[in-house]
Amino acid sequence: MKIITPTVLACGLACAALQPAFGLDRVVPAAEPGPEAVADDSYLDDRSTPVSLIGSLYNAINRHEYLRAWSYFAEDSGRPDFPAFQAGYETTGGVRLKLGEPSSDGAAGSVYTSVPTVIEATGTDGAVRIFSGCYVTRFVQPANQATPPFVPLQITKATLRPARTKFAETSGDCPPDGQ
């Protein structure tokens, strides 16, 4: 798994809002800090690969640029409306992000990529939660886009569930069909 330099994730109301769907209620001790625990607040907006897109998502959250973070999700991805999305990050502390090897499939002019993902989210109260799962992205071939608006690489699905192990011991997983 590739460890992305940590960025901040609001896991306050956002996690609370996701609790019914994903059971996000597991609190575990923080992982030991290491070189990957050094925050980098440099602006990152990179949709060139699924891994870069997910890194950009967490970078936007870290920088409290919630509209940018929200924009990485496709309209039909099940994302909440923007006010609910933004409110979900009120008690944000920080996050570490670890991504596994992406797996892609083509379908009717689009490429869907599943990215195994692990996050360690720390709330402003110091509580640490580990989540693992999968992000699915969709890339519509540019040659197939003839009318505006242009649709860039975007997140179509995010499935994160509480992990039962520490961050360093956890790996994300994606179903074989990516769904």
CSV table of N, CA and C in Angstrom, one decimal:
chain,number,residue,atom,x,y,z
A,1,MET,N,0.8,-1.2,0.0
A,1,MET,CA,0.0,0.0,0.0
A,1,MET,C,0.9,1.2,0.0
A,2,LYS,N,0.4,2.2,-0.7
A,2,LYS,CA,1.1,3.5,-0.8
A,2,LYS,C,0.6,4.4,0.3
A,3,ILE,N,1.4,5.0,1.1
A,3,ILE,CA,1.0,5.9,2.2
A,3,ILE,C,1.1,7.3,1.6
A,4,ILE,N,0.0,8.0,1.6
A,4,ILE,CA,-0.1,9.4,1.2
A,4,ILE,C,0.2,10.3,2.4
A,5,THR,N,1.0,11.3,2.2
A,5,THR,CA,1.3,12.3,3.3
A,5,THR,C,0.0,12.7,3.9
A,6,PRO,N,-0.1,12.7,5.2
A,6,PRO,CA,-1.4,12.9,5.8
A,6,PRO,C,-2.0,14.3,5.5
A,7,THR,N,-3.3,14.2,5.5
A,7,THR,CA,-4.0,15.5,5.4
A,7,THR,C,-5.2,15.4,6.4
A,8,VAL,N,-5.9,16.4,6.6
A,8,VAL,CA,-6.9,16.5,7.6
A,8,VAL,C,-8.2,16.0,7.0
A,9,LEU,N,-8.9,15.2,7.8
A,9,LEU,CA,-10.2,14.8,7.4
A,9,LEU,C,-11.2,15.1,8.6
A,10,ALA,N,-12.2,15.8,8.3
A,10,ALA,CA,-13.2,16.1,9.3
A,10,ALA,C,-14.0,14.8,9.5
A,11,CYS,N,-13.9,14.3,10.6
A,11,CYS,CA,-14.6,13.0,10.9
A,11,CYS,C,-15.6,13.2,12.0
A,12,GLY,N,-16.0,14.5,12.1
A,12,GLY,CA,-17.0,14.8,13.2
A,12,GLY,C,-18.4,14.4,12.7
A,13,LEU,N,-19.1,15.4,12.2
A,13,LEU,CA,-20.5,15.1,11.7
A,13,LEU,C,-20.5,14.3,10.5
A,14,ALA,N,-19.4,14.4,9.7
A,14,ALA,CA,-19.3,13.5,8.5
A,14,ALA,C,-19.4,12.1,8.9
A,15,CYS,N,-18.6,11.7,9.9
A,15,CYS,CA,-18.7,10.3,10.3
A,15,CYS,C,-20.0,10.0,10.9
A,16,ALA,N,-20.5,10.9,11.7
A,16,ALA,CA,-21.8,10.7,12.3
A,16,ALA,C,-22.9,10.5,11.3
A,17,ALA,N,-22.8,11.3,10.2
A,17,ALA,CA,-23.8,11.2,9.1
A,17,ALA,C,-23.7,9.9,8.4
A,18,LEU,N,-22.5,9.3,8.3
A,18,LEU,CA,-22.2,8.1,7.6
A,18,LEU,C,-22.5,6.9,8.6
A,19,GLN,N,-22.6,7.1,9.9
A,19,GLN,CA,-22.7,6.0,10.8
A,19,GLN,C,-23.8,5.0,10.4
A,20,PRO,N,-25.0,5.5,10.1
A,20,PRO,CA,-26.1,4.5,9.8
A,20,PRO,C,-25.7,3.7,8.6
A,21,ALA,N,-25.1,4.2,7.6
A,21,ALA,CA,-24.8,3.5,6.4
A,21,ALA,C,-23.6,2.6,6.6
A,22,PHE,N,-22.6,3.0,7.3
A,22,PHE,CA,-21.3,2.3,7.4
A,22,PHE,C,-20.9,1.9,8.8
A,23,GLY,N,-21.7,2.2,9.8
A,23,GLY,CA,-21.4,1.8,11.1
A,23,GLY,C,-20.0,2.4,11.6
A,24,LEU,N,-19.8,3.7,11.3
A,24,LEU,CA,-18.5,4.3,11.6
A,24,LEU,C,-18.5,4.7,13.1
A,25,ASP,N,-18.2,3.7,13.9
A,25,ASP,CA,-18.2,4.0,15.3
A,25,ASP,C,-17.0,3.4,16.1
A,26,ARG,N,-16.1,2.9,15.4
A,26,ARG,CA,-14.9,2.2,16.1
A,26,ARG,C,-13.9,3.2,16.4
A,27,VAL,N,-13.5,3.3,17.6
A,27,VAL,CA,-12.4,4.2,18.1
A,27,VAL,C,-11.2,3.3,18.5
A,28,VAL,N,-10.0,3.5,17.9
A,28,VAL,CA,-8.9,2.7,18.3
A,28,VAL,C,-7.7,3.7,18.6
A,29,PRO,N,-6.7,3.2,19.3
A,29,PRO,CA,-5.6,4.1,19.7
A,29,PRO,C,-4.9,4.6,18.4
A,30,ALA,N,-4.3,5.8,18.5
A,30,ALA,CA,-3.6,6.3,17.4
A,30,ALA,C,-2.4,5.5,17.0
A,31,ALA,N,-2.1,5.4,15.7
A,31,ALA,CA,-0.9,4.7,15.3
A,31,ALA,C,0.3,5.5,15.7
A,32,GLU,N,1.4,4.8,15.8
A,32,GLU,CA,2.6,5.5,16.2
A,32,GLU,C,3.0,6.5,15.1
A,33,PRO,N,3.3,7.7,15.4
A,33,PRO,CA,3.7,8.7,14.4
A,33,PRO,C,5.0,8.3,13.7
A,34,GLY,N,5.1,8.5,12.5
A,34,GLY,CA,6.3,8.2,11.7
A,34,GLY,C,6.5,9.3,10.7
A,35,PRO,N,7.4,9.1,9.7
A,35,PRO,CA,7.7,10.1,8.7
A,35,PRO,C,6.4,10.4,7.9
A,36,GLU,N,5.5,9.5,7.8
A,36,GLU,CA,4.3,9.8,7.0
A,36,GLU,C,3.3,10.7,7.8
A,37,ALA,N,3.6,10.9,9.1
A,37,ALA,CA,2.8,11.8,9.9
A,37,ALA,C,3.0,13.3,9.8
A,38,VAL,N,4.0,13.6,8.9
A,38,VAL,CA,4.3,15.0,8.7
A,38,VAL,C,3.3,15.6,7.7
A,39,ALA,N,2.5,16.6,8.2
A,39,ALA,CA,1.5,17.2,7.3
A,39,ALA,C,2.1,18.0,6.2
A,40,ASP,N,1.4,18.0,5.1
A,40,ASP,CA,1.8,18.8,3.9
A,40,ASP,C,0.6,19.5,3.5
A,41,ASP,N,0.5,20.8,3.7
A,41,ASP,CA,-0.6,21.6,3.3
A,41,ASP,C,-0.5,22.3,2.0
A,42,SER,N,0.4,21.9,1.2
A,42,SER,CA,0.6,22.4,-0.2
A,42,SER,C,-0.7,22.1,-1.0
A,43,TYR,N,-1.1,23.0,-1.8
A,43,TYR,CA,-2.3,22.8,-2.6
A,43,TYR,C,-2.1,21.7,-3.6
A,44,LEU,N,-3.0,20.8,-3.7
A,44,LEU,CA,-2.9,19.6,-4.6
A,44,LEU,C,-4.3,19.4,-5.3
A,45,ASP,N,-4.4,19.6,-6.6
A,45,ASP,CA,-5.6,19.4,-7.3
A,45,ASP,C,-5.2,18.7,-8.6
A,46,ASP,N,-5.2,17.3,-8.5
A,46,ASP,CA,-4.7,16.5,-9.6
A,46,ASP,C,-5.6,15.4,-9.9
A,47,ARG,N,-6.3,15.5,-11.0
A,47,ARG,CA,-7.2,14.5,-11.5
A,47,ARG,C,-6.6,13.5,-12.5
A,48,SER,N,-5.3,13.5,-12.6
A,48,SER,CA,-4.7,12.7,-13.7
A,48,SER,C,-4.8,11.2,-13.4
A,49,THR,N,-4.8,10.7,-12.2
A,49,THR,CA,-5.0,9.3,-11.9
A,49,THR,C,-5.9,9.1,-10.7
A,50,PRO,N,-6.5,8.0,-10.6
A,50,PRO,CA,-7.4,7.7,-9.4
A,50,PRO,C,-6.7,8.0,-8.1
A,51,VAL,N,-5.4,7.5,-8.0
A,51,VAL,CA,-4.7,7.7,-6.7
A,51,VAL,C,-4.5,9.2,-6.4
A,52,SER,N,-4.1,10.0,-7.5
A,52,SER,CA,-3.9,11.4,-7.3
A,52,SER,C,-5.2,12.1,-7.0
A,53,LEU,N,-6.3,11.7,-7.5
A,53,LEU,CA,-7.7,12.2,-7.3
A,53,LEU,C,-8.0,12.1,-5.8
A,54,ILE,N,-7.8,10.9,-5.3
A,54,ILE,CA,-8.1,10.6,-3.9
A,54,ILE,C,-7.2,11.4,-2.9
A,55,GLY,N,-5.9,11.5,-3.3
A,55,GLY,CA,-5.0,12.4,-2.6
A,55,GLY,C,-5.5,13.8,-2.6
A,56,SER,N,-6.0,14.3,-3.7
A,56,SER,CA,-6.5,15.7,-3.8
A,56,SER,C,-7.7,15.9,-3.0
A,57,LEU,N,-8.6,14.9,-2.9
A,57,LEU,CA,-9.8,14.9,-2.0
A,57,LEU,C,-9.3,15.2,-0.6
A,58,TYR,N,-8.4,14.4,-0.1
A,58,TYR,CA,-8.0,14.6,1.3
A,58,TYR,C,-7.2,15.9,1.5
A,59,ASN,N,-6.5,16.3,0.5
A,59,ASN,CA,-5.8,17.6,0.5
A,59,ASN,C,-6.8,18.8,0.7
A,60,ALA,N,-7.9,18.7,-0.1
A,60,ALA,CA,-8.9,19.8,0.0
A,60,ALA,C,-9.5,19.8,1.4
A,61,ILE,N,-9.8,18.6,1.9
A,61,ILE,CA,-10.3,18.6,3.3
A,61,ILE,C,-9.4,19.1,4.3
A,62,ASN,N,-8.1,18.8,4.2
A,62,ASN,CA,-7.1,19.3,5.0
A,62,ASN,C,-7.0,20.8,5.0
A,63,ARG,N,-7.2,21.4,3.9
A,63,ARG,CA,-7.1,22.8,3.7
A,63,ARG,C,-8.5,23.5,3.9
A,64,HIS,N,-9.5,22.7,4.4
A,64,HIS,CA,-10.8,23.3,4.6
A,64,HIS,C,-11.4,23.8,3.4
A,65,GLU,N,-11.1,23.3,2.2
A,65,GLU,CA,-11.7,23.6,1.0
A,65,GLU,C,-12.7,22.6,0.6
A,66,TYR,N,-13.8,22.7,1.3
A,66,TYR,CA,-14.8,21.6,1.2
A,66,TYR,C,-15.6,21.6,-0.1
A,67,LEU,N,-15.8,22.8,-0.7
A,67,LEU,CA,-16.4,22.8,-2.0
A,67,LEU,C,-15.5,22.0,-3.0
A,68,ARG,N,-14.2,22.3,-3.0
A,68,ARG,CA,-13.3,21.5,-3.9
A,68,ARG,C,-13.4,20.0,-3.6
A,69,ALA,N,-13.4,19.6,-2.3
A,69,ALA,CA,-13.5,18.2,-1.9
A,69,ALA,C,-14.8,17.6,-2.5
A,70,TRP,N,-15.9,18.3,-2.3
A,70,TRP,CA,-17.2,17.9,-2.7
A,70,TRP,C,-17.3,17.7,-4.2
A,71,SER,N,-16.5,18.6,-4.9
A,71,SER,CA,-16.6,18.6,-6.4
A,71,SER,C,-15.9,17.3,-7.0
A,72,TYR,N,-15.1,16.6,-6.2
A,72,TYR,CA,-14.4,15.4,-6.8
A,72,TYR,C,-15.4,14.3,-6.9
A,73,PHE,N,-16.6,14.3,-6.3
A,73,PHE,CA,-17.6,13.3,-6.4
A,73,PHE,C,-18.5,13.5,-7.5
A,74,ALA,N,-18.9,12.5,-8.2
A,74,ALA,CA,-19.9,12.6,-9.3
A,74,ALA,C,-21.2,12.9,-8.7
A,75,GLU,N,-22.0,13.6,-9.5
A,75,GLU,CA,-23.4,14.0,-9.0
A,75,GLU,C,-24.2,12.8,-8.6
A,76,ASP,N,-24.0,11.7,-9.3
A,76,ASP,CA,-24.8,10.5,-8.9
A,76,ASP,C,-24.1,9.5,-8.0
A,77,SER,N,-23.1,10.0,-7.2
A,77,SER,CA,-22.3,9.2,-6.4
A,77,SER,C,-22.9,8.9,-5.0
A,78,GLY,N,-24.0,9.6,-4.7
A,78,GLY,CA,-24.6,9.5,-3.4
A,78,GLY,C,-24.0,10.5,-2.4
A,79,ARG,N,-23.2,11.4,-2.8
A,79,ARG,CA,-22.7,12.4,-1.9
A,79,ARG,C,-23.9,13.2,-1.3
A,80,PRO,N,-23.7,13.7,-0.1
A,80,PRO,CA,-24.7,14.6,0.5
A,80,PRO,C,-24.7,15.9,-0.2
A,81,ASP,N,-25.8,16.7,0.0
A,81,ASP,CA,-25.7,18.1,-0.5
A,81,ASP,C,-24.6,18.8,0.1
A,82,PHE,N,-24.1,19.9,-0.5
A,82,PHE,CA,-22.9,20.6,0.0
A,82,PHE,C,-23.0,21.1,1.4
A,83,PRO,N,-24.1,21.7,1.9
A,83,PRO,CA,-24.2,22.2,3.3
A,83,PRO,C,-24.0,21.0,4.2
A,84,ALA,N,-24.6,19.9,4.0
A,84,ALA,CA,-24.4,18.7,4.8
A,84,ALA,C,-22.9,18.2,4.8
A,85,PHE,N,-22.4,18.2,3.6
A,85,PHE,CA,-21.0,17.7,3.4
A,85,PHE,C,-20.1,18.6,4.2
A,86,GLN,N,-20.2,19.9,4.1
A,86,GLN,CA,-19.4,20.9,4.8
A,86,GLN,C,-19.5,20.8,6.3
A,87,ALA,N,-20.8,20.7,6.7
A,87,ALA,CA,-21.1,20.6,8.2
A,87,ALA,C,-20.4,19.3,8.8
A,88,GLY,N,-20.3,18.3,8.0
A,88,GLY,CA,-19.7,17.1,8.5
A,88,GLY,C,-18.3,17.2,8.9
A,89,TYR,N,-17.6,18.3,8.6
A,89,TYR,CA,-16.2,18.4,8.9
A,89,TYR,C,-15.9,19.4,10.0
A,90,GLU,N,-16.9,19.7,10.8
A,90,GLU,CA,-16.8,20.7,11.9
A,90,GLU,C,-15.8,20.3,13.0
A,91,THR,N,-15.7,19.0,13.3
A,91,THR,CA,-14.8,18.5,14.4
A,91,THR,C,-13.6,17.8,13.8
A,92,THR,N,-13.1,18.3,12.7
A,92,THR,CA,-12.0,17.6,12.1
A,92,THR,C,-10.7,17.8,12.9
A,93,GLY,N,-9.9,16.7,13.0
A,93,GLY,CA,-8.6,16.8,13.5
A,93,GLY,C,-7.6,16.6,12.4
A,94,GLY,N,-7.4,15.3,12.0
A,94,GLY,CA,-6.5,15.0,11.0
A,94,GLY,C,-6.7,13.6,10.4
A,95,VAL,N,-6.0,13.3,9.4
A,95,VAL,CA,-6.1,12.0,8.8
A,95,VAL,C,-4.8,11.6,8.1
A,96,ARG,N,-4.6,10.3,8.2
A,96,ARG,CA,-3.5,9.7,7.4
A,96,ARG,C,-4.2,8.8,6.3
A,97,LEU,N,-3.7,8.8,5.2
A,97,LEU,CA,-4.3,8.1,4.0
A,97,LEU,C,-3.3,7.0,3.5
A,98,LYS,N,-3.8,5.8,3.3
A,98,LYS,CA,-3.0,4.7,2.7
A,98,LYS,C,-3.8,4.1,1.6
A,99,LEU,N,-3.2,4.0,0.4
A,99,LEU,CA,-3.9,3.5,-0.8
A,99,LEU,C,-3.2,2.3,-1.3
A,100,GLY,N,-4.0,1.3,-1.7
A,100,GLY,CA,-3.5,0.1,-2.3
A,100,GLY,C,-3.4,0.2,-3.8
A,101,GLU,N,-3.1,-0.9,-4.4
A,101,GLU,CA,-2.9,-1.0,-5.8
A,101,GLU,C,-4.2,-0.9,-6.6
A,102,PRO,N,-4.4,0.1,-7.4
A,102,PRO,CA,-5.6,0.3,-8.2
A,102,PRO,C,-5.9,-0.8,-9.1
A,103,SER,N,-7.1,-1.1,-9.4
A,103,SER,CA,-7.6,-2.1,-10.4
A,103,SER,C,-8.6,-1.5,-11.3
A,104,SER,N,-8.4,-1.6,-12.6
A,104,SER,CA,-9.3,-0.9,-13.6
A,104,SER,C,-10.0,-1.9,-14.5
A,105,ASP,N,-11.2,-1.4,-14.9
A,105,ASP,CA,-12.0,-2.1,-16.0
A,105,ASP,C,-12.6,-1.1,-16.9
A,106,GLY,N,-12.6,-1.4,-18.2
A,106,GLY,CA,-13.3,-0.5,-19.1
A,106,GLY,C,-14.7,-0.9,-19.4
A,107,ALA,N,-15.5,0.1,-19.7
A,107,ALA,CA,-16.9,-0.2,-20.0
A,107,ALA,C,-17.5,0.9,-20.8
A,108,ALA,N,-17.9,0.7,-22.1
A,108,ALA,CA,-18.6,1.7,-22.9
A,108,ALA,C,-18.0,3.1,-22.9
A,109,GLY,N,-16.7,3.2,-23.2
A,109,GLY,CA,-16.1,4.5,-23.3
A,109,GLY,C,-15.6,5.1,-21.9
A,110,SER,N,-15.8,4.3,-20.9
A,110,SER,CA,-15.3,4.8,-19.6
A,110,SER,C,-14.4,3.8,-19.0
A,111,VAL,N,-13.5,4.2,-18.1
A,111,VAL,CA,-12.7,3.3,-17.3
A,111,VAL,C,-13.0,3.5,-15.8
A,112,TYR,N,-13.4,2.4,-15.2
A,112,TYR,CA,-13.7,2.4,-13.7
A,112,TYR,C,-12.5,1.9,-13.0
A,113,THR,N,-12.0,2.6,-12.0
A,113,THR,CA,-10.9,2.1,-11.2
A,113,THR,C,-11.3,2.0,-9.7
A,114,SER,N,-11.0,0.9,-9.1
A,114,SER,CA,-11.2,0.7,-7.7
A,114,SER,C,-9.9,0.8,-7.0
A,115,VAL,N,-9.9,1.6,-5.9
A,115,VAL,CA,-8.7,1.9,-5.2
A,115,VAL,C,-8.9,1.5,-3.7
A,116,PRO,N,-8.2,0.4,-3.2
A,116,PRO,CA,-8.3,0.1,-1.8
A,116,PRO,C,-7.8,1.2,-1.0
A,117,THR,N,-8.5,1.5,0.1
A,117,THR,CA,-8.2,2.7,0.9
A,117,THR,C,-8.3,2.5,2.4
A,118,VAL,N,-7.4,3.1,3.1
A,118,VAL,CA,-7.4,3.0,4.6
A,118,VAL,C,-7.2,4.5,5.0
A,119,ILE,N,-8.0,4.9,6.0
A,119,ILE,CA,-7.8,6.2,6.6
A,119,ILE,C,-7.7,6.1,8.1
A,120,GLU,N,-6.9,6.9,8.7
A,120,GLU,CA,-6.9,7.0,10.2
A,120,GLU,C,-7.3,8.5,10.4
A,121,ALA,N,-8.5,8.6,10.9
A,121,ALA,CA,-9.1,9.9,11.2
A,121,ALA,C,-9.0,10.3,12.7
A,122,THR,N,-8.5,11.5,12.9
A,122,THR,CA,-8.4,11.9,14.3
A,122,THR,C,-9.4,13.1,14.5
A,123,GLY,N,-10.3,13.1,15.4
A,123,GLY,CA,-11.2,14.2,15.7
A,123,GLY,C,-10.5,15.2,16.5
A,124,THR,N,-11.1,16.4,16.6
A,124,THR,CA,-10.6,17.5,17.4
A,124,THR,C,-10.5,17.1,18.9
A,125,ASP,N,-11.3,16.1,19.3
A,125,ASP,CA,-11.3,15.6,20.7
A,125,ASP,C,-10.2,14.6,20.9
A,126,GLY,N,-9.4,14.3,19.9
A,126,GLY,CA,-8.3,13.3,20.0
A,126,GLY,C,-8.7,11.9,19.7
A,127,ALA,N,-10.0,11.6,19.6
A,127,ALA,CA,-10.4,10.2,19.3
A,127,ALA,C,-10.0,9.9,17.9
A,128,VAL,N,-9.5,8.6,17.7
A,128,VAL,CA,-8.9,8.1,16.5
A,128,VAL,C,-9.8,7.0,16.0
A,129,ARG,N,-10.1,7.1,14.7
A,129,ARG,CA,-10.9,6.0,14.1
A,129,ARG,C,-10.2,5.6,12.8
A,130,ILE,N,-10.2,4.3,12.6
A,130,ILE,CA,-9.6,3.7,11.4
A,130,ILE,C,-10.7,3.1,10.5
A,131,PHE,N,-10.7,3.5,9.3
A,131,PHE,CA,-11.7,3.0,8.3
A,131,PHE,C,-10.9,2.4,7.1
A,132,SER,N,-11.5,1.4,6.5
A,132,SER,CA,-10.9,0.8,5.3
A,132,SER,C,-12.1,0.5,4.4
A,133,GLY,N,-11.7,0.4,3.1
A,133,GLY,CA,-12.7,0.1,2.1
A,133,GLY,C,-12.1,0.4,0.7
A,134,CYS,N,-13.0,1.1,-0.1
A,134,CYS,CA,-12.7,1.2,-1.5
A,134,CYS,C,-13.3,2.5,-2.0
A,135,TYR,N,-12.5,3.2,-2.9
A,135,TYR,CA,-13.1,4.3,-3.7
A,135,TYR,C,-13.1,3.8,-5.1
A,136,VAL,N,-14.2,4.1,-5.8
A,136,VAL,CA,-14.3,3.8,-7.2
A,136,VAL,C,-14.3,5.1,-8.0
A,137,THR,N,-13.5,5.2,-9.0
A,137,THR,CA,-13.5,6.4,-9.9
A,137,THR,C,-13.9,6.0,-11.3
A,138,ARG,N,-14.4,7.1,-12.0
A,138,ARG,CA,-14.8,6.9,-13.4
A,138,ARG,C,-14.1,7.9,-14.3
A,139,PHE,N,-13.5,7.4,-15.3
A,139,PHE,CA,-12.8,8.3,-16.3
A,139,PHE,C,-13.5,8.1,-17.6
A,140,VAL,N,-14.3,9.1,-18.1
A,140,VAL,CA,-14.9,9.1,-19.4
A,140,VAL,C,-13.9,9.5,-20.4
A,141,GLN,N,-13.7,8.6,-21.4
A,141,GLN,CA,-12.7,8.9,-22.4
A,141,GLN,C,-12.9,10.3,-23.0
A,142,PRO,N,-12.0,11.2,-23.0
A,142,PRO,CA,-12.2,12.6,-23.6
A,142,PRO,C,-12.7,12.6,-25.0
A,143,ALA,N,-12.2,11.6,-25.8
A,143,ALA,CA,-12.6,11.6,-27.2
A,143,ALA,C,-14.1,11.3,-27.3
A,144,ASN,N,-14.7,10.7,-26.3
A,144,ASN,CA,-16.2,10.4,-26.3
A,144,ASN,C,-17.0,11.6,-25.8
A,145,GLN,N,-16.4,12.7,-25.4
A,145,GLN,CA,-17.1,13.8,-24.8
A,145,GLN,C,-17.1,14.9,-25.9
A,146,ALA,N,-18.3,15.1,-26.5
A,146,ALA,CA,-18.4,16.1,-27.6
A,146,ALA,C,-19.2,17.4,-27.2
A,147,THR,N,-19.9,17.3,-26.1
A,147,THR,CA,-20.7,18.5,-25.7
A,147,THR,C,-20.4,18.8,-24.3
A,148,PRO,N,-20.5,20.1,-23.9
A,148,PRO,CA,-20.2,20.5,-22.6
A,148,PRO,C,-21.3,20.0,-21.6
A,149,PRO,N,-21.0,19.9,-20.4
A,149,PRO,CA,-19.7,20.2,-19.8
A,149,PRO,C,-18.8,19.0,-19.8
A,150,PHE,N,-17.5,19.3,-19.9
A,150,PHE,CA,-16.5,18.2,-19.8
A,150,PHE,C,-16.6,17.5,-18.5
A,151,VAL,N,-16.5,16.2,-18.5
A,151,VAL,CA,-16.6,15.4,-17.2
A,151,VAL,C,-15.2,14.9,-16.9
A,152,PRO,N,-14.5,15.4,-15.9
A,152,PRO,CA,-13.2,14.9,-15.6
A,152,PRO,C,-13.2,13.6,-14.8
A,153,LEU,N,-12.1,13.1,-14.5
A,153,LEU,CA,-12.0,11.9,-13.6
A,153,LEU,C,-12.7,12.3,-12.3
A,154,GLN,N,-13.6,11.4,-11.8
A,154,GLN,CA,-14.4,11.7,-10.6
A,154,GLN,C,-14.7,10.4,-9.8
A,155,ILE,N,-15.0,10.7,-8.5
A,155,ILE,CA,-15.3,9.6,-7.6
A,155,ILE,C,-16.8,9.2,-7.8
A,156,THR,N,-17.0,7.9,-8.1
A,156,THR,CA,-18.4,7.5,-8.2
A,156,THR,C,-19.0,6.8,-7.0
A,157,LYS,N,-18.0,6.3,-6.2
A,157,LYS,CA,-18.5,5.5,-5.0
A,157,LYS,C,-17.4,5.5,-4.0
A,158,ALA,N,-17.8,5.6,-2.7
A,158,ALA,CA,-16.9,5.5,-1.6
A,158,ALA,C,-17.5,4.6,-0.6
A,159,THR,N,-16.8,3.5,-0.3
A,159,THR,CA,-17.3,2.6,0.7
A,159,THR,C,-16.2,2.4,1.8
A,160,LEU,N,-16.4,3.0,2.9
A,160,LEU,CA,-15.4,2.9,4.0
A,160,LEU,C,-16.1,2.3,5.2
A,161,ARG,N,-15.5,1.4,5.9
A,161,ARG,CA,-16.1,0.8,7.1
A,161,ARG,C,-15.1,0.8,8.2
A,162,PRO,N,-15.6,0.7,9.4
A,162,PRO,CA,-14.6,0.7,10.5
A,162,PRO,C,-13.7,-0.5,10.4
A,163,ALA,N,-12.4,-0.3,10.7
A,163,ALA,CA,-11.4,-1.4,10.7
A,163,ALA,C,-11.2,-1.9,12.1
A,164,ARG,N,-10.8,-3.1,12.3
A,164,ARG,CA,-10.6,-3.7,13.6
A,164,ARG,C,-9.2,-3.8,14.0
A,165,THR,N,-8.3,-3.2,13.2
A,165,THR,CA,-6.9,-3.2,13.4
A,165,THR,C,-6.3,-1.8,13.3
A,166,LYS,N,-5.1,-1.7,13.8
A,166,LYS,CA,-4.4,-0.3,13.7
A,166,LYS,C,-4.1,0.0,12.2
A,167,PHE,N,-3.9,1.3,12.0
A,167,PHE,CA,-3.7,1.8,10.7
A,167,PHE,C,-2.6,1.0,9.9
A,168,ALA,N,-1.4,0.8,10.6
A,168,ALA,CA,-0.3,0.2,9.9
A,168,ALA,C,-0.6,-1.3,9.6
A,169,GLU,N,-1.6,-1.9,10.3
A,169,GLU,CA,-1.9,-3.3,10.0
A,169,GLU,C,-3.1,-3.5,9.1
A,170,THR,N,-3.8,-2.4,8.7
A,170,THR,CA,-5.0,-2.5,8.0
A,170,THR,C,-4.7,-2.2,6.5
A,171,SER,N,-5.5,-3.0,5.7
A,171,SER,CA,-5.4,-2.7,4.2
A,171,SER,C,-6.8,-2.5,3.7
A,172,GLY,N,-7.0,-1.7,2.7
A,172,GLY,CA,-8.2,-1.5,2.1
A,172,GLY,C,-8.6,-2.7,1.2
A,173,ASP,N,-9.8,-2.8,0.9
A,173,ASP,CA,-10.2,-3.9,0.0
A,173,ASP,C,-11.4,-3.4,-0.9
A,174,CYS,N,-11.4,-3.9,-2.1
A,174,CYS,CA,-12.4,-3.6,-3.0
A,174,CYS,C,-13.0,-4.9,-3.5
A,175,PRO,N,-14.3,-5.0,-3.6
A,175,PRO,CA,-14.9,-6.2,-4.2
A,175,PRO,C,-14.4,-6.5,-5.6
A,176,PRO,N,-14.4,-7.7,-6.0
A,176,PRO,CA,-13.8,-8.1,-7.3
A,176,PRO,C,-14.5,-7.3,-8.4
A,177,ASP,N,-15.8,-6.9,-8.3
A,177,ASP,CA,-16.4,-6.2,-9.4
A,177,ASP,C,-16.3,-4.7,-9.2
A,178,GLY,N,-15.6,-4.3,-8.1
A,178,GLY,CA,-15.5,-2.8,-7.8
A,178,GLY,C,-16.7,-2.2,-7.2
A,179,GLN,N,-17.8,-2.9,-7.2
A,179,GLN,CA,-19.0,-2.3,-6.7
A,179,GLN,C,-19.2,-2.8,-5.3
